[in-house]
PDB file of C-alpha atoms in Angstrom:
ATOM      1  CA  UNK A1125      60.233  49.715 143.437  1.00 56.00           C
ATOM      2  CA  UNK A1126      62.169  47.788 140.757  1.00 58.00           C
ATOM      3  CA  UNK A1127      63.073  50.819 139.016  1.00 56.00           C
ATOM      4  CA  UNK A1128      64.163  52.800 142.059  1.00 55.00           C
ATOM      5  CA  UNK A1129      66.299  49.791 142.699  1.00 47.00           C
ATOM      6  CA  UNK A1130      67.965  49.946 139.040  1.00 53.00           C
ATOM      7  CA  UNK A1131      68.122  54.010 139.531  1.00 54.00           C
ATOM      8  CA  UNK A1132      70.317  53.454 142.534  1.00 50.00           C
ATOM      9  CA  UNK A1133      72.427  50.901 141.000  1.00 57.00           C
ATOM     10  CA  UNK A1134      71.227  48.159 143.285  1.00 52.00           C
ATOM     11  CA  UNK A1135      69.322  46.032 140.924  1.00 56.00           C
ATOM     12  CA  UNK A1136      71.382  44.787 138.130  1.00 70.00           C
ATOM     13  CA  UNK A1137      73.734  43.385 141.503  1.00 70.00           C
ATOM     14  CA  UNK A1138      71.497  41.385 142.668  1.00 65.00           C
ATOM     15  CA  UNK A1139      69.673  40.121 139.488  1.00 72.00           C
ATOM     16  CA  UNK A1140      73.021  38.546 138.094  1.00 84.00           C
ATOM     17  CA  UNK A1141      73.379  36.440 140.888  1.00 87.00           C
ATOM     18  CA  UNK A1142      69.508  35.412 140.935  1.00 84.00           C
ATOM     19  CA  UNK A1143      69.720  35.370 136.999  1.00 85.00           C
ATOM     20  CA  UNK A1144      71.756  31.852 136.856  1.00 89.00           C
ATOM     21  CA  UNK A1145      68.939  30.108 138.821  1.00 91.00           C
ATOM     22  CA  UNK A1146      66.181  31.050 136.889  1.00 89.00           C
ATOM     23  CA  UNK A1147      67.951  30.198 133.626  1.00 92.00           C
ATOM     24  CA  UNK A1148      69.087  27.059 135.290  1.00 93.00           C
ATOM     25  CA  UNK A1149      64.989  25.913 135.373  1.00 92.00           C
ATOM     26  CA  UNK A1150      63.845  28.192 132.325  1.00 92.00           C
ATOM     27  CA  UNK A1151      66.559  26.790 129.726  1.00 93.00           C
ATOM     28  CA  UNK A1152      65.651  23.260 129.590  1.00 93.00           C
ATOM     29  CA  UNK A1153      61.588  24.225 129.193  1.00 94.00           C
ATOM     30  CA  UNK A1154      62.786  26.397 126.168  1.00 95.00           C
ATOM     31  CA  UNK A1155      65.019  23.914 124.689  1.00 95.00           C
ATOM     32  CA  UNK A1156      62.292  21.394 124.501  1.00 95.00           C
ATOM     33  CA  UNK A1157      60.157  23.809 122.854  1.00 96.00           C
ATOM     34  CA  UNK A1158      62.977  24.329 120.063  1.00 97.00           C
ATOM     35  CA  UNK A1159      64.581  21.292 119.857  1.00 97.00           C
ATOM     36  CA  UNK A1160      63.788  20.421 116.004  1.00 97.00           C
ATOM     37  CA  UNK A1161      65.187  23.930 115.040  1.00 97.00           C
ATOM     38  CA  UNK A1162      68.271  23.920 117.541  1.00 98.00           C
ATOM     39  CA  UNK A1163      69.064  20.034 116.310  1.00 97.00           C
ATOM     40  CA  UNK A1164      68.552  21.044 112.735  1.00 97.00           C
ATOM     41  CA  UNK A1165      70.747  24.153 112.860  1.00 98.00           C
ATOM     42  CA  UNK A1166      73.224  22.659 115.003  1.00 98.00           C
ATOM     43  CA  UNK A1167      73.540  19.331 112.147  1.00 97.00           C
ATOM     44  CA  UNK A1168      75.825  21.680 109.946  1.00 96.00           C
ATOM     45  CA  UNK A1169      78.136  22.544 112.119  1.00 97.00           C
ATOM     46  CA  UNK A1170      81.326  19.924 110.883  1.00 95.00           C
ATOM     47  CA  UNK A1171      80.996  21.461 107.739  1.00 95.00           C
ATOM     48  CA  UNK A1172      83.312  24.630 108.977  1.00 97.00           C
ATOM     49  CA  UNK A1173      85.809  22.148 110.779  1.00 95.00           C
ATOM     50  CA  UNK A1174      88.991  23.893 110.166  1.00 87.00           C
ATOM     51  CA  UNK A1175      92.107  21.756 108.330  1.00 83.00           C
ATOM     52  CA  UNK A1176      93.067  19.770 111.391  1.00 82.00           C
ATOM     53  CA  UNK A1177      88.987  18.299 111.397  1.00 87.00           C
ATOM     54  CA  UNK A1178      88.529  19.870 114.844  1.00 90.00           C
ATOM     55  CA  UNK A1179      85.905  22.588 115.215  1.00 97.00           C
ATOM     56  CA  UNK A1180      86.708  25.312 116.872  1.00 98.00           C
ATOM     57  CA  UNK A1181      83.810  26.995 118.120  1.00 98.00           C
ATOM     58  CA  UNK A1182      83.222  30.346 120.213  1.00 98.00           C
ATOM     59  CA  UNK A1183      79.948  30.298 122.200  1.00 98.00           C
ATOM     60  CA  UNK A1184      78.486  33.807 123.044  1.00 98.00           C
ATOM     61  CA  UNK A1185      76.591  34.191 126.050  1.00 96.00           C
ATOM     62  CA  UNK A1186      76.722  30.241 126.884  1.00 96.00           C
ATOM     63  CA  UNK A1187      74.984  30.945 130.043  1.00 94.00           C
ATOM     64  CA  UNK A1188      74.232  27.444 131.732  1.00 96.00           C
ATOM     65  CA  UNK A1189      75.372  25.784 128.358  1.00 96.00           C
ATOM     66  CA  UNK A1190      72.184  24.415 127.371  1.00 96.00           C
ATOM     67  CA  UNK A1191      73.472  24.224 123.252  1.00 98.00           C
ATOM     68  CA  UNK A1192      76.377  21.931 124.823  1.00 98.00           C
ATOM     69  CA  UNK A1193      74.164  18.502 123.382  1.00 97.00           C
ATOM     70  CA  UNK A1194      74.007  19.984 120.300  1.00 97.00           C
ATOM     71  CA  UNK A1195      77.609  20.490 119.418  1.00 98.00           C
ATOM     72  CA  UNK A1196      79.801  17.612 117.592  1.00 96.00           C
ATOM     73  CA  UNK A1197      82.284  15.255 119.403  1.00 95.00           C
ATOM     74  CA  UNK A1198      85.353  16.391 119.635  1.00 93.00           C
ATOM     75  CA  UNK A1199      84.168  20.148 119.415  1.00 96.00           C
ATOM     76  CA  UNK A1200      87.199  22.909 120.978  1.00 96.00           C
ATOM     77  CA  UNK A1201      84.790  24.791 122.992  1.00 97.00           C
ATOM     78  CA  UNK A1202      85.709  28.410 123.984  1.00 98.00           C
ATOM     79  CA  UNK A1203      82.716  30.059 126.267  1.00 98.00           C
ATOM     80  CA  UNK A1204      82.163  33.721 127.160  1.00 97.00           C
ATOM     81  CA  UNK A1205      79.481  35.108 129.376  1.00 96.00           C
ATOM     82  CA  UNK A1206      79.405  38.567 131.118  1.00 95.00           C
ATOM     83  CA  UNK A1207      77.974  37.155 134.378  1.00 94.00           C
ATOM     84  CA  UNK A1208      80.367  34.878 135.792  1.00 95.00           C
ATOM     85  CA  UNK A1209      78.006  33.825 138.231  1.00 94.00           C
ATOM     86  CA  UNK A1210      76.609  31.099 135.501  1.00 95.00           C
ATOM     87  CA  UNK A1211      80.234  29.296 135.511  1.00 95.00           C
ATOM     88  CA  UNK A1212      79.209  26.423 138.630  1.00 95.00           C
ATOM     89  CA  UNK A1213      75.828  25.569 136.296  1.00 95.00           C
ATOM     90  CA  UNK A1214      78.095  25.984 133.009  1.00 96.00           C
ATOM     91  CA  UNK A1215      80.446  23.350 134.658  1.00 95.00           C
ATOM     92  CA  UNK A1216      77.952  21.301 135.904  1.00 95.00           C
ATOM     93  CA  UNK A1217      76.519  20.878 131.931  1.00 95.00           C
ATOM     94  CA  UNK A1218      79.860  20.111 130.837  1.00 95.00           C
ATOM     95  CA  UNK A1219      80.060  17.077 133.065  1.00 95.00           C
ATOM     96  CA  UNK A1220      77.086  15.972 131.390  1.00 95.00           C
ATOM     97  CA  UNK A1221      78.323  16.681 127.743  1.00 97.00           C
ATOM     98  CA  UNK A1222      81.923  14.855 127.785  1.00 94.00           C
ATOM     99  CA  UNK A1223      81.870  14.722 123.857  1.00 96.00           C
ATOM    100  CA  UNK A1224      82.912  18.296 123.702  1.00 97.00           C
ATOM    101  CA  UNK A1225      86.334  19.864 124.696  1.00 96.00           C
ATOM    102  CA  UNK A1226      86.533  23.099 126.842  1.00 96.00           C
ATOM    103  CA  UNK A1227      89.327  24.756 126.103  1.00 96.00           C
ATOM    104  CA  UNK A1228      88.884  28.642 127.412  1.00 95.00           C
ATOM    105  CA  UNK A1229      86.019  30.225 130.275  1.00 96.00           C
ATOM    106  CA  UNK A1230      86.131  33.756 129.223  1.00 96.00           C
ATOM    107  CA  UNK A1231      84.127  36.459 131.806  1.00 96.00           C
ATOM    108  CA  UNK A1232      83.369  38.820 128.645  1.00 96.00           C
ATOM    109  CA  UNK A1233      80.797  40.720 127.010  1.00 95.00           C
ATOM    110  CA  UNK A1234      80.047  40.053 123.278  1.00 96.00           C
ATOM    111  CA  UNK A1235      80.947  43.916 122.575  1.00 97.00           C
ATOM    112  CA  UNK A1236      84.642  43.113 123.922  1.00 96.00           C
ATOM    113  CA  UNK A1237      86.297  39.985 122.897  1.00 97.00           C
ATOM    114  CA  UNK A1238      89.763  40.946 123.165  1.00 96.00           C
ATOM    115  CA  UNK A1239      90.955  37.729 124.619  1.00 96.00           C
ATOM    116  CA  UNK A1240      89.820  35.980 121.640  1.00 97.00           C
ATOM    117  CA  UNK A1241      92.612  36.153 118.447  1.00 97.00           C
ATOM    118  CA  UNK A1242      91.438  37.477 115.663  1.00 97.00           C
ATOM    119  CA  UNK A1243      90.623  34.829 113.124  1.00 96.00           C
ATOM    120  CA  UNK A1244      90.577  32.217 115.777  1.00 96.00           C
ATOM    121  CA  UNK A1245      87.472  30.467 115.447  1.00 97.00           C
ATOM    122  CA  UNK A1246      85.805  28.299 112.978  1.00 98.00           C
ATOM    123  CA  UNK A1247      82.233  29.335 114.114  1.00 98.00           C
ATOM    124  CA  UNK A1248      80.851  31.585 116.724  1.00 98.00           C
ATOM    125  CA  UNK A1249      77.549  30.631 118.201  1.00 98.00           C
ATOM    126  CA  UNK A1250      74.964  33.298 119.915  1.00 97.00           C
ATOM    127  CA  UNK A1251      71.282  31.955 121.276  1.00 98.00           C
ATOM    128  CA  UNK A1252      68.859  34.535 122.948  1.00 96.00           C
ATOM    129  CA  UNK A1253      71.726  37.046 123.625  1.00 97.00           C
ATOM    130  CA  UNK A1254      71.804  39.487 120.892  1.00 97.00           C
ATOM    131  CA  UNK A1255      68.478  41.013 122.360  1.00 95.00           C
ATOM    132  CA  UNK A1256      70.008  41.915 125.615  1.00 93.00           C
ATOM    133  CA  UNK A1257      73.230  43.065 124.333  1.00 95.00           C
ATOM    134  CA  UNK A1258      74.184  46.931 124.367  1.00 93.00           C
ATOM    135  CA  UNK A1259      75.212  47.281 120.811  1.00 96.00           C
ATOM    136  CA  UNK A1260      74.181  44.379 118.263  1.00 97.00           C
ATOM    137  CA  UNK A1261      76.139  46.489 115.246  1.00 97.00           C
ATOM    138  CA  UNK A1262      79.689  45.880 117.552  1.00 97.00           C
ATOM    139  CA  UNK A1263      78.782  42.259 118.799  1.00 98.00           C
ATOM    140  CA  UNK A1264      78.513  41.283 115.245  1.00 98.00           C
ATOM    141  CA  UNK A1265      81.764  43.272 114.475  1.00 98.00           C
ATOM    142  CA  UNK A1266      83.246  41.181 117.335  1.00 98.00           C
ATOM    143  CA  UNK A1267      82.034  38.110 115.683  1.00 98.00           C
ATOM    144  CA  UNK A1268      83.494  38.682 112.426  1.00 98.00           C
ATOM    145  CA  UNK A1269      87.026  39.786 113.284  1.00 98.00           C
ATOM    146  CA  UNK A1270      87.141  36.541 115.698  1.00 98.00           C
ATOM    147  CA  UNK A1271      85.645  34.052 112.681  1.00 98.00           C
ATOM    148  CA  UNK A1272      88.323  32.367 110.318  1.00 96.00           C
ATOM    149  CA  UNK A1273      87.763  33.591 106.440  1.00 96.00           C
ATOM    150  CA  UNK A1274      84.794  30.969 105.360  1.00 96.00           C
ATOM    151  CA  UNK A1275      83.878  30.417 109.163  1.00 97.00           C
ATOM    152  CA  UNK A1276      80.006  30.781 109.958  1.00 98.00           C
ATOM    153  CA  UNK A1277      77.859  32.513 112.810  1.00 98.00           C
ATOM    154  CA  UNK A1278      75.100  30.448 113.849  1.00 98.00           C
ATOM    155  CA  UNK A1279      72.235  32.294 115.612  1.00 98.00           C
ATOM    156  CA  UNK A1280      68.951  32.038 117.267  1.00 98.00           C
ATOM    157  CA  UNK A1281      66.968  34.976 118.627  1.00 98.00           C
ATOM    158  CA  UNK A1282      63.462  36.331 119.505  1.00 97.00           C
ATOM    159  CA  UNK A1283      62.780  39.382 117.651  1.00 97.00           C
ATOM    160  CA  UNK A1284      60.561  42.607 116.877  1.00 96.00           C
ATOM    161  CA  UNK A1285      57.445  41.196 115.713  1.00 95.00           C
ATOM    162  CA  UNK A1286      55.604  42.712 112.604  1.00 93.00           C
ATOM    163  CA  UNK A1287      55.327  46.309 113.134  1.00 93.00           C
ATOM    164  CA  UNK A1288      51.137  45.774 112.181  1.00 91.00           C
ATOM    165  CA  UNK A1289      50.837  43.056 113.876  1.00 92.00           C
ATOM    166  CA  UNK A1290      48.817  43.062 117.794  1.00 92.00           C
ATOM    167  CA  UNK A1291      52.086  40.843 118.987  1.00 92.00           C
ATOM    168  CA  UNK A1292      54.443  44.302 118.426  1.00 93.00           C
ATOM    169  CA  UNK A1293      52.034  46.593 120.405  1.00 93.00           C
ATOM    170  CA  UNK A1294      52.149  43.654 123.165  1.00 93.00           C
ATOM    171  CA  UNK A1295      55.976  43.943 123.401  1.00 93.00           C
ATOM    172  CA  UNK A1296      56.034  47.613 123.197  1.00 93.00           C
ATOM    173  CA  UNK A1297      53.844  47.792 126.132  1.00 93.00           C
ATOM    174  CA  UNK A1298      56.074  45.067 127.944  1.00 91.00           C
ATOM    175  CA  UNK A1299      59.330  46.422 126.967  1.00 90.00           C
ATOM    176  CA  UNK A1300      59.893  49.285 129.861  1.00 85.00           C
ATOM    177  CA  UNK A1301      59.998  46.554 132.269  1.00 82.00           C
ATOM    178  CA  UNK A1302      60.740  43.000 130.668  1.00 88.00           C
ATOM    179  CA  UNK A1303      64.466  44.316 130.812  1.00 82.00           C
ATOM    180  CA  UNK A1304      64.582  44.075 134.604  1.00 75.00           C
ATOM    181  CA  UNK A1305      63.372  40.663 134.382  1.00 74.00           C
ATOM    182  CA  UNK A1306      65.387  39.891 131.489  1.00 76.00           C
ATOM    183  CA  UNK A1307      68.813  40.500 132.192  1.00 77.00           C
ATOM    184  CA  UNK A1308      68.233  43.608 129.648  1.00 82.00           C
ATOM    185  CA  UNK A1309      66.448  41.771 127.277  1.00 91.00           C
ATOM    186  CA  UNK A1310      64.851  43.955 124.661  1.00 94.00           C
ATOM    187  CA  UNK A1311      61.621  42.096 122.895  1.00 94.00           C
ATOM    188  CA  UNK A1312      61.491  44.479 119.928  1.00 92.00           C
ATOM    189  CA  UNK A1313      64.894  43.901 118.580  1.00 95.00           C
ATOM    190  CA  UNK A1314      65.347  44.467 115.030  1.00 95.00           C
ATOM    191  CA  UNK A1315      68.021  41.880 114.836  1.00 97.00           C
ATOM    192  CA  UNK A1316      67.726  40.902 111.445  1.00 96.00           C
ATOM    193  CA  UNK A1317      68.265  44.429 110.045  1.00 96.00           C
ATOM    194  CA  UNK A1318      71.350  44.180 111.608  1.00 96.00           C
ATOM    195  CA  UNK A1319      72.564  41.019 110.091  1.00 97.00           C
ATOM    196  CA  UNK A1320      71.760  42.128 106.571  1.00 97.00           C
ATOM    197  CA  UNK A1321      73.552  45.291 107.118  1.00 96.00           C
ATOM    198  CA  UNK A1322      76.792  43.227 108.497  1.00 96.00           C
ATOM    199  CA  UNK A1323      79.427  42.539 105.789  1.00 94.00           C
ATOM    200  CA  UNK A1324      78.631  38.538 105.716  1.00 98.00           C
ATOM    201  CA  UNK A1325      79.129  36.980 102.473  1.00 97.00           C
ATOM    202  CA  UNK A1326      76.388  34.608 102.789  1.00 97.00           C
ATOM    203  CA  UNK A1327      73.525  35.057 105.462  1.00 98.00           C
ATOM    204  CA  UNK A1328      71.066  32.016 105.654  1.00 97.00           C
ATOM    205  CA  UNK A1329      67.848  32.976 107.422  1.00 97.00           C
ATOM    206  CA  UNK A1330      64.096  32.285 108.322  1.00 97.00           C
ATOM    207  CA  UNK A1331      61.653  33.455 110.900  1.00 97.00           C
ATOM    208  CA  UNK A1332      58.991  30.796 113.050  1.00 97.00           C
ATOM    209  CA  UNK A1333      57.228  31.224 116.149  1.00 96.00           C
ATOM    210  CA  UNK A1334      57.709  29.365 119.841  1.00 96.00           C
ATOM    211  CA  UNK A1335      54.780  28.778 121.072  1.00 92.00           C
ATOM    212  CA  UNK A1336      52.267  30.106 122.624  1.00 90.00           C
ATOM    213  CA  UNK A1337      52.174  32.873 120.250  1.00 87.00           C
ATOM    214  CA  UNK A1338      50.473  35.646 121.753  1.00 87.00           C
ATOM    215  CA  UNK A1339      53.733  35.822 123.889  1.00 92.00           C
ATOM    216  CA  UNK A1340      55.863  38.963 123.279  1.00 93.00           C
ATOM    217  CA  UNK A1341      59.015  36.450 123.098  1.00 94.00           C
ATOM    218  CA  UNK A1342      57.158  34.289 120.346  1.00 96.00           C
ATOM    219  CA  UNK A1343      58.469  35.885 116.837  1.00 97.00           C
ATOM    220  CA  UNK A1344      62.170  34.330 116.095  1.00 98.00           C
ATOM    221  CA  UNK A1345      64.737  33.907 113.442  1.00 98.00           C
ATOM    222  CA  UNK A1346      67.363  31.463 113.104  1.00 98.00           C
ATOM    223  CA  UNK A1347      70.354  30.587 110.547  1.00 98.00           C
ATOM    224  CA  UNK A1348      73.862  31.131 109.972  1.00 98.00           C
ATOM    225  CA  UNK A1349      75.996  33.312 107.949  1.00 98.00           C
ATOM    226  CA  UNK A1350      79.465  33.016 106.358  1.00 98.00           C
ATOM    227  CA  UNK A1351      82.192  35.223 106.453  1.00 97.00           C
TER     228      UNK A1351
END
């Protein structure tokens, strides 16, 4: 029924404005479950302050803005998201995370950043969105021309799991309807191909697994890469 729903276009409609809810509970359950890695990635982030001290930082999918407690005082927060149907929970985080500084809410897809100036931003953040996203190769494109010279991209996304490995046949076998679910999400993402074939000068990177790991979401990477 699902997929005569998402033949007819009738579907993705409604799941974007039932999507922001189940985030809403989901997020903070996943963000305990990485909270070392997200607080240990996040620590670096002053280091690609800009001149004035102030770091600018684009958020991609921010979604109900549950990397807002991560970011540094003072941080010039732009956020994009496709759905703006996540803005009244994205709000509603910001009250709780005063220390930061919202300066733009941008209804855009990561492919299409064309309100953002090129060369803009000291770092551009992306968390569980590069799976769901229609083209990785121009989201990362995106990401570069909006990233200062010597800005970073921090990321942190479930991926394809070893091709050998029982964990990939589980997500192959998931795949064909996890998306409907998902928002689109894809759990056999090669993401990290990607990154290494992106023109970064420096790419930082390591894999780990979220528990429990004979999930299909379980196999991630994390880091950050310099432009």
């Amino acid at each position: 029924p699902i997929h005569a729903l998402a033949c007819l276009g009738l579907w993705d409609s409604f799941y974007k404005r039932v999507f922001p809810h189940v985030m809403a509970k989901v997020a903070p359950v996943y963000n305990q479950k990485v909270y070392k890695q997200k607080q240990e990635l996040f620590s670096s982030l002053r280091r690609f302050a800009g001149p004035s001290g102030r770091l600018r930082l684009l958020e991609i999918g921010t979604g109900t803005g549950t990397n807002f407690q991560f970011y540094p005082a003072g941080c010039r927060l732009t956020c994009t998201d496709p759905n703006p149907n996540f803005r009244t929970f994205l709000l509603k985080n910001l009250l709780q995370n005063q220390h930061l500084q919202l300066e733009r809410l941008v209804v855009a897809s990561g492919e299409d950043l064309h309100q953002v100036a090129d060369g803009s931003m000291d770092v551009v953040v992306c968390t569980l969105v590069l799976c769901s996203v229609s083209s990785t190769r121009r989201v990362l494109e995106e990401v570069l021309r909006v990233l200062r010279q010597g800005g970073a991209f921090y990321f942190l996304e479930h991926v394809a799991a070893e091709h050998c490995s029982w964990t990939y046949l589980w997500q192959q076998v998931c795949d064909p309807f996890w998306k409907y679910f998902g928002d689109g999400c894809c759990l056999s993402r090669e993401t990290q191909e990607e990154l290494e074939k992106t023109n970064f000068s420096e790419l930082n990177l390591r894999h780990f697994h979220v528990p429990p790991c004979w999930i299909p979401t379980s196999p991630h990477i994390i880091g950050y890469a310099v432009k």
